[in-house]
XYZ file of C-alpha atoms in Angstrom:
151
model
C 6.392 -15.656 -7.023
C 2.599 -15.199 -7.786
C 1.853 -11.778 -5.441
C -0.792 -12.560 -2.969
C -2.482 -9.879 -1.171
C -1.608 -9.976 2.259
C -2.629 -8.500 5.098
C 0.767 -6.317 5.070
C -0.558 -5.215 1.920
C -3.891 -4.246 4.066
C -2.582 -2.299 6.548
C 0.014 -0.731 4.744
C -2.476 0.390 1.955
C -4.883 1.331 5.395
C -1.203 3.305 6.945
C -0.897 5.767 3.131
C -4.691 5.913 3.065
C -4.455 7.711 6.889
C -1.234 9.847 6.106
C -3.524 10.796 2.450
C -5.893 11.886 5.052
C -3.150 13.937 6.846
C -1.061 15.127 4.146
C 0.762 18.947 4.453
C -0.215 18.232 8.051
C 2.182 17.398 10.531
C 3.762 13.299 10.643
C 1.945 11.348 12.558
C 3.489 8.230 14.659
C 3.271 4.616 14.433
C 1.205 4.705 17.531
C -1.155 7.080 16.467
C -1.511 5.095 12.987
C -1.613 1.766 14.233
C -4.273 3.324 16.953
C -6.627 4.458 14.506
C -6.434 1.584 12.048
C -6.338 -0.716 14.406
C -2.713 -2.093 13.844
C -0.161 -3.651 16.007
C 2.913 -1.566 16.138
C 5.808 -3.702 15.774
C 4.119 -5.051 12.645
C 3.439 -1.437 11.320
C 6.975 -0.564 11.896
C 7.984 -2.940 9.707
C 5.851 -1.912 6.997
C 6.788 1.783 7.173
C 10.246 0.345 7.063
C 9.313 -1.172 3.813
C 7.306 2.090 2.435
C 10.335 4.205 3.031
C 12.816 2.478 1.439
C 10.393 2.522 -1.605
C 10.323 6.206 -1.629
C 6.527 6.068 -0.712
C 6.724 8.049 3.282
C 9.546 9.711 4.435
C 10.170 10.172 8.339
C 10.607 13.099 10.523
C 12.599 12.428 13.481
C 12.553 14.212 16.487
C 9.933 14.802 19.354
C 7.553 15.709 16.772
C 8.192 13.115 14.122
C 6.573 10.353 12.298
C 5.566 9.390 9.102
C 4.204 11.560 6.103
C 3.903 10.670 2.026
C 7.049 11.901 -0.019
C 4.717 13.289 -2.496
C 1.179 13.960 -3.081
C -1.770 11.154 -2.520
C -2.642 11.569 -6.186
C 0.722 10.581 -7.232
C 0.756 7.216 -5.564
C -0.779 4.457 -6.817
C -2.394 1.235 -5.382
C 0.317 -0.151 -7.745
C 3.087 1.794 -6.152
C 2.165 -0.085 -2.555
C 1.577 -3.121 -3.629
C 4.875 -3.142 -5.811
C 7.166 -1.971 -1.950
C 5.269 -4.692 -0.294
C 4.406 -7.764 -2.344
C 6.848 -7.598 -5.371
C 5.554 -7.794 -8.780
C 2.442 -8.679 -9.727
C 1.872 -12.344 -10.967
C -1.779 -13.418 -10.736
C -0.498 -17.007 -11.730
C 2.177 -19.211 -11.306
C 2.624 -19.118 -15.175
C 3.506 -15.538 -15.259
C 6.059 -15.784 -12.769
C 9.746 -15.237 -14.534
C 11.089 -17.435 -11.282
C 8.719 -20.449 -12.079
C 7.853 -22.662 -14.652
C 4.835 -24.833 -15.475
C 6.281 -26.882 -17.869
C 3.577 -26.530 -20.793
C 3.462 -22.050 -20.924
C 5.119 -22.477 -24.261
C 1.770 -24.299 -25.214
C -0.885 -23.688 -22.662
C -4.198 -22.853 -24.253
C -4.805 -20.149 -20.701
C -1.581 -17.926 -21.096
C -2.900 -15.359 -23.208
C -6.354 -14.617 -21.102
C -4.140 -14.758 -17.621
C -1.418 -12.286 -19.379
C -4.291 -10.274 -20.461
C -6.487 -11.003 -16.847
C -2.457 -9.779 -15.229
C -2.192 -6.635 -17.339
C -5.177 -4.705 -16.750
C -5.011 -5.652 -13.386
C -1.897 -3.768 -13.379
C -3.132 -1.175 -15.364
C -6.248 -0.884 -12.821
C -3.872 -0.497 -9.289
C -1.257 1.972 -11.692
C -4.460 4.597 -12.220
C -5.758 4.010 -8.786
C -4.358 6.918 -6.370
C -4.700 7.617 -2.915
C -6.532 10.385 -3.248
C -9.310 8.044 -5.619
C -9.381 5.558 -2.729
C -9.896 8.847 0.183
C -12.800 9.851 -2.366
C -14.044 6.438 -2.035
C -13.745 5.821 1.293
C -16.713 5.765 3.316
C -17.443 9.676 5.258
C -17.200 7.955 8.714
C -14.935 9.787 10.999
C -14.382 6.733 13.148
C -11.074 6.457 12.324
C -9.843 9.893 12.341
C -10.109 10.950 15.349
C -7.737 7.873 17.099
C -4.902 9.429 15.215
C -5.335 12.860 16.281
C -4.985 11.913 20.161
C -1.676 12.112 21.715
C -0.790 15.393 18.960
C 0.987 17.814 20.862
């Protein structure tokens, strides 16, 4: 399946890049996420759902739980996210294991797509969290919605 950049993909990469914001801090909820990013909560369930079982948040339960990274923001990758959440990456059809064009064995584009594919792989793999916090514009507009309802 060629991976298409969905909005999962968008909030989920907008859910880490809050928790980066956060991290050694205490979890923070879906409702305090989805407040501050603007996300509707049974969606963003879902997508934590699918960040957990990738090893990329883990939860707290309790009174005080929620969601926090299972390791630092530097060691997760744009890559990482994308991978949980949209599969592998196939920029084309042709470079797709589960499809077939019918002329890749002789297509005068394969090798530029294989190449376009690759560093676009290498580009998300050396793209952390923490590189996309440092990016980030210095607004605070969306970090104080997910401090309100903290105990």
């Amino acid at each position: 399946m060629t991976m298409k950049i969905t909005r999962k993909s968008d909030y989920g990469l907008r859910a880490l890049y809050l928790l980066a914001m956060h991290y050694g801090g205490d979890p923070l909820s879906i409702t305090q996420i989805a407040s501050a990013q603007g996300i509707p909560d049974p969606f963003l369930e879902k997508i934590m759902q699918e960040l957990r079982e990738a090893g990329l948040i883990v939860a707290a339960l309790g009174r005080s739980g929620g969601y926090a990274l299972s390791r630092p923001p530097e060691e997760i990758s744009a890559r990482d996210l994308l991978q949980a959440l949209e599969g592998p990456t196939a920029l084309v059809a042709c470079l797709d294991p589960n499809l077939s064009c019918g002329i890749e064995h002789n297509c005068p584009t394969s090798a530029f797509w294989e190449l376009l594919n690759e560093r676009f792989e290498e580009l998300l793999a050396r793209t952390s969290l923490t590189d996309l916090f440092q990016a980030a514009p210095q607004s605070t507009e969306h970090r104080e919605p997910a401090l309100q309802g903290e105990r």
